[in-house]
Short mmCIF file of C-alpha atoms in Angstrom, two decimals:
data_model
loop_
_atom_site.label_atom_id
_atom_site.label_comp_id
_atom_site.label_asym_id
_atom_site.label_seq_id
_atom_site.Cartn_x
_atom_site.Cartn_y
_atom_site.Cartn_z
CA MET A 188 -138.97 131.71 31.73
CA ARG A 189 -135.95 129.56 32.61
CA THR A 190 -134.38 127.58 29.80
CA VAL A 191 -134.34 123.79 29.91
CA GLU A 192 -130.63 123.86 30.74
CA GLN A 193 -131.28 126.10 33.76
CA ARG A 194 -134.10 123.84 34.93
CA VAL A 195 -131.88 120.78 34.67
CA GLN A 196 -129.16 122.52 36.69
CA LEU A 197 -131.62 123.48 39.42
CA LEU A 198 -133.12 120.00 39.46
CA THR A 199 -129.66 118.41 39.68
CA PHE A 200 -128.59 120.76 42.46
CA ALA A 201 -131.77 120.14 44.49
CA TRP A 202 -131.49 116.38 44.05
CA PHE A 203 -127.80 116.47 44.98
CA ARG A 204 -128.44 118.41 48.20
CA GLN A 205 -131.26 116.12 49.24
CA THR A 206 -129.24 113.00 48.49
CA THR A 207 -126.07 114.11 50.30
CA ALA A 208 -128.10 115.13 53.35
CA ALA A 209 -129.54 111.63 53.68
CA ALA A 210 -126.59 109.47 52.66
CA ALA A 211 -122.92 109.20 53.53
CA VAL A 212 -121.80 108.39 49.97
CA ILE A 213 -121.58 111.22 47.46
CA PHE A 214 -121.92 110.15 43.85
CA PRO A 215 -119.86 111.77 41.08
CA SER A 216 -121.69 114.57 39.28
CA ARG A 217 -121.69 112.71 35.95
CA ASN A 218 -123.68 109.88 37.55
CA ILE A 219 -126.18 112.39 38.89
CA ALA A 220 -126.57 113.93 35.46
CA ARG A 221 -127.10 110.48 33.95
CA CYS A 222 -129.78 109.65 36.54
CA ILE A 223 -131.54 112.95 35.95
CA ALA A 224 -131.52 112.46 32.19
CA GLN A 225 -132.87 108.91 32.40
CA PHE A 226 -135.42 109.71 35.10
CA ALA A 227 -136.82 113.04 33.93
CA GLY A 228 -135.81 113.55 30.31
CA GLN A 229 -139.31 113.24 28.92
CA ILE A 230 -140.73 115.55 31.61
CA ILE A 231 -138.16 118.33 31.29
CA PHE A 232 -138.73 118.83 27.54
CA ILE A 233 -140.50 122.15 26.98
CA PHE A 234 -140.71 124.87 24.37
CA ASP A 235 -138.66 127.81 25.61
CA THR A 236 -137.02 129.43 22.58
CA VAL A 237 -138.92 131.89 20.38
CA HIS A 238 -138.60 135.47 19.16
CA GLU A 239 -139.48 137.82 21.99
CA LYS A 240 -142.46 139.41 20.27
CA TYR A 241 -144.08 135.98 19.81
CA ARG A 242 -143.55 134.93 23.41
CA ASN A 243 -147.32 134.65 23.94
CA VAL A 244 -147.55 131.61 21.66
CA ILE A 245 -145.73 129.55 24.33
CA GLN A 246 -148.19 128.73 27.08
CA HIS A 247 -148.64 126.41 30.06
CA LYS A 248 -144.97 126.69 31.07
CA GLY A 249 -143.68 125.61 27.70
CA THR A 250 -145.86 122.54 27.16
CA TYR A 251 -148.32 124.18 24.75
CA VAL A 252 -147.83 126.20 21.56
CA TYR A 253 -150.86 128.19 20.47
CA ARG A 254 -151.56 130.59 17.61
CA PRO A 255 -154.44 132.89 18.66
CA ASP A 256 -157.39 133.32 16.29
CA ARG A 257 -158.34 136.58 14.60
CA ASP A 258 -161.30 136.91 17.00
CA GLU A 259 -159.04 137.05 20.04
CA ARG A 260 -157.47 140.18 21.49
CA TYR A 261 -153.95 139.03 20.60
CA SER A 262 -153.97 137.40 17.17
CA LEU A 263 -151.40 136.24 14.63
CA PRO A 264 -152.32 136.02 10.93
CA PRO A 265 -151.55 132.67 9.24
CA LYS A 266 -149.02 134.43 6.97
CA ILE A 267 -146.76 135.12 9.98
CA HIS A 268 -144.07 132.43 10.28
CA ILE A 269 -143.00 131.52 13.82
CA ALA A 270 -140.22 129.11 14.77
CA VAL A 271 -140.49 127.68 18.29
CA GLY A 272 -137.80 125.46 19.77
CA SER A 273 -136.48 123.79 22.89
CA SER A 274 -133.03 124.46 24.34
CA LEU A 275 -132.85 120.81 25.42
CA ALA A 276 -130.69 119.01 22.86
CA LEU A 277 -131.37 115.41 21.91
CA ASN A 278 -128.70 113.03 23.18
CA HIS A 279 -128.13 109.37 24.06
CA TYR A 280 -130.37 109.65 27.12
CA PHE A 281 -133.04 111.90 25.65
CA SER A 282 -133.61 110.72 22.09
CA GLU A 283 -137.29 111.23 21.34
CA PHE A 284 -140.25 113.52 21.93
CA SER A 285 -143.94 113.54 21.02
CA ILE A 286 -146.38 116.36 20.29
CA LYS A 287 -150.16 116.21 20.18
CA CYS A 288 -151.89 118.11 17.37
CA ILE A 289 -154.63 120.42 18.64
CA ARG A 290 -155.32 122.52 15.53
CA PRO A 291 -152.83 121.43 12.88
CA HIS A 292 -152.20 123.47 9.77
CA GLN A 293 -149.02 124.00 7.74
CA ASP A 294 -146.77 123.16 10.68
CA LEU A 295 -143.34 121.52 10.85
CA ILE A 296 -141.98 119.30 13.62
CA GLY A 297 -138.41 118.05 13.70
CA ILE A 298 -134.84 118.72 14.70
CA VAL A 299 -132.54 121.59 13.81
CA SER A 300 -128.85 122.19 14.50
CA ASP A 301 -129.04 125.95 15.11
CA LEU A 302 -131.68 127.58 17.32
CA ARG A 303 -130.94 131.08 16.06
CA VAL A 304 -133.76 130.57 13.57
CA CYS A 305 -136.16 130.72 16.53
CA HIS A 306 -135.19 133.99 18.19
CA GLU A 307 -132.87 136.26 16.18
CA ASP A 308 -134.27 139.28 14.34
CA GLU A 309 -132.59 138.27 11.10
CA TYR A 310 -134.90 135.26 10.82
CA ASP A 311 -138.07 136.90 12.08
CA ASN A 312 -141.17 135.95 10.07
CA ARG A 313 -139.22 133.70 7.73
CA PHE A 314 -140.15 130.16 6.88
CA CYS A 315 -137.80 128.04 8.99
CA VAL A 316 -136.43 126.15 5.99
CA GLU A 317 -135.45 129.45 4.35
CA SER A 318 -133.82 130.55 7.61
CA ILE A 319 -131.74 127.39 7.90
CA LEU A 320 -130.51 127.87 4.34
CA ARG A 321 -129.16 131.26 5.41
CA ILE A 322 -127.04 129.84 8.25
CA ARG A 323 -123.80 128.35 7.04
CA GLY A 324 -123.43 124.73 8.11
CA ALA A 325 -126.89 124.45 9.71
CA ASN A 326 -128.99 121.34 9.10
CA MET A 327 -132.67 120.57 9.52
CA PHE A 328 -134.83 117.44 9.36
CA CYS A 329 -138.59 117.82 9.78
CA TYR A 330 -142.05 116.46 9.10
CA CYS A 331 -144.73 118.77 7.69
CA GLY A 332 -148.30 117.77 8.49
CA MET A 333 -149.86 119.66 5.59
CA ASN A 334 -148.29 121.46 2.66
CA SER A 335 -149.85 123.51 -0.13
CA ALA A 336 -150.95 120.31 -1.90
CA ASP A 337 -153.07 119.39 1.13
CA SER A 338 -150.82 116.46 2.03
CA GLY A 339 -147.82 115.94 4.28
CA CYS A 340 -144.12 115.87 3.44
CA LEU A 341 -140.67 115.31 4.91
CA ILE A 342 -138.03 118.00 4.45
CA SER A 343 -134.28 117.78 4.95
CA VAL A 344 -131.73 120.57 4.61
CA THR A 345 -128.04 119.64 4.69
CA GLN A 346 -125.08 121.94 4.14
CA THR A 347 -122.03 119.73 4.22
CA LYS A 348 -121.14 120.63 0.65
CA ARG A 349 -120.44 124.00 -0.92
CA THR A 350 -124.06 124.34 -1.98
CA PRO A 351 -126.88 123.75 0.54
CA GLU A 352 -129.10 120.81 -0.38
CA LYS A 353 -132.85 120.77 0.26
CA ARG A 354 -134.93 117.66 -0.31
CA GLY A 355 -138.64 116.98 0.06
CA GLN A 356 -140.57 113.71 0.15
CA LYS A 357 -144.33 113.65 -0.16
CA VAL A 358 -146.38 111.88 2.52
CA ASP A 359 -149.98 111.07 1.62
CA ILE A 360 -151.18 111.23 5.24
CA LYS A 361 -151.81 114.68 6.69
CA TRP A 362 -152.23 115.53 10.37
CA GLN A 363 -155.62 115.58 12.02
CA GLN A 364 -156.79 116.89 15.38
CA ASN A 365 -155.55 114.73 18.30
CA ASP A 366 -152.86 113.02 16.20
CA ILE A 367 -149.62 112.25 18.06
CA VAL A 368 -146.43 113.05 16.14
CA THR A 369 -143.24 111.47 17.49
CA VAL A 370 -139.63 112.21 16.54
CA LYS A 371 -136.95 109.63 17.39
CA LEU A 372 -133.22 110.15 16.85
CA ASP A 373 -130.78 107.23 16.60
CA GLN A 374 -127.31 108.68 17.17
CA LYS A 375 -125.61 105.35 16.53
CA GLN A 376 -127.04 104.91 13.04
CA TRP A 377 -127.56 108.67 12.53
CA MET A 378 -131.18 108.31 11.48
CA VAL A 379 -134.23 110.29 12.53
CA ALA A 380 -137.63 108.59 12.39
CA PHE A 381 -141.02 110.26 12.30
CA TYR A 382 -144.12 108.52 13.63
CA LEU A 383 -147.80 109.39 13.39
CA ASN A 384 -149.89 107.72 16.11
CA ASP A 385 -147.10 105.15 16.69
CA LYS A 386 -146.98 104.28 12.98
CA LEU A 387 -143.63 104.82 11.29
CA ILE A 388 -143.99 107.35 8.46
CA ARG A 389 -140.39 107.48 7.25
CA GLU A 390 -136.76 107.79 8.29
CA LEU A 391 -134.21 110.35 7.19
CA ARG A 392 -130.43 110.12 7.21
CA VAL A 393 -129.07 112.71 9.65
CA VAL A 394 -125.97 114.74 8.87
CA PRO A 395 -124.26 115.81 12.14
CA HIS A 396 -123.68 119.56 12.54
#
């Protein structure tokens, strides 16, 4: 499966060739990149980063993440922790994404500064928060739809000081089937906001990596 970066490069190259064949003016590459980001940012976002042995959880070309049941031929017990990410980084043109809950459980959705937690052997089958705490300088800001207390919570991990800092904030609302969870990043104010069905749940202060 091609990464998001590779897909963007192919899309930009194809658009560039088609444009230059039909027009006499050739636009600078940075303008093309800006057009691509504004035009197709929401469409390009896919899940494409996961440990190789869990590759089957990414389906439908990266638009669907699925944990097979115990009754299926390929199954994953609930105790197995899997971190799935996207190689497309949030930026000024692509600043939000939404995910629909199909069968929510103790899942996390958010942003992370180091994707090694998704695919390196060292972090295999580790809770993603524990993995981030093992990477020096890595930060994480996420929304958990259901924790052990049968409610939601927000979790932030920042490592700008000598000692990593982990904070949790309880959220009374837990995810249900067909809920839409949205993550929005404001890089001017350095805040990340989490929404549930277009309702703002809470904002967290982001610490740049």
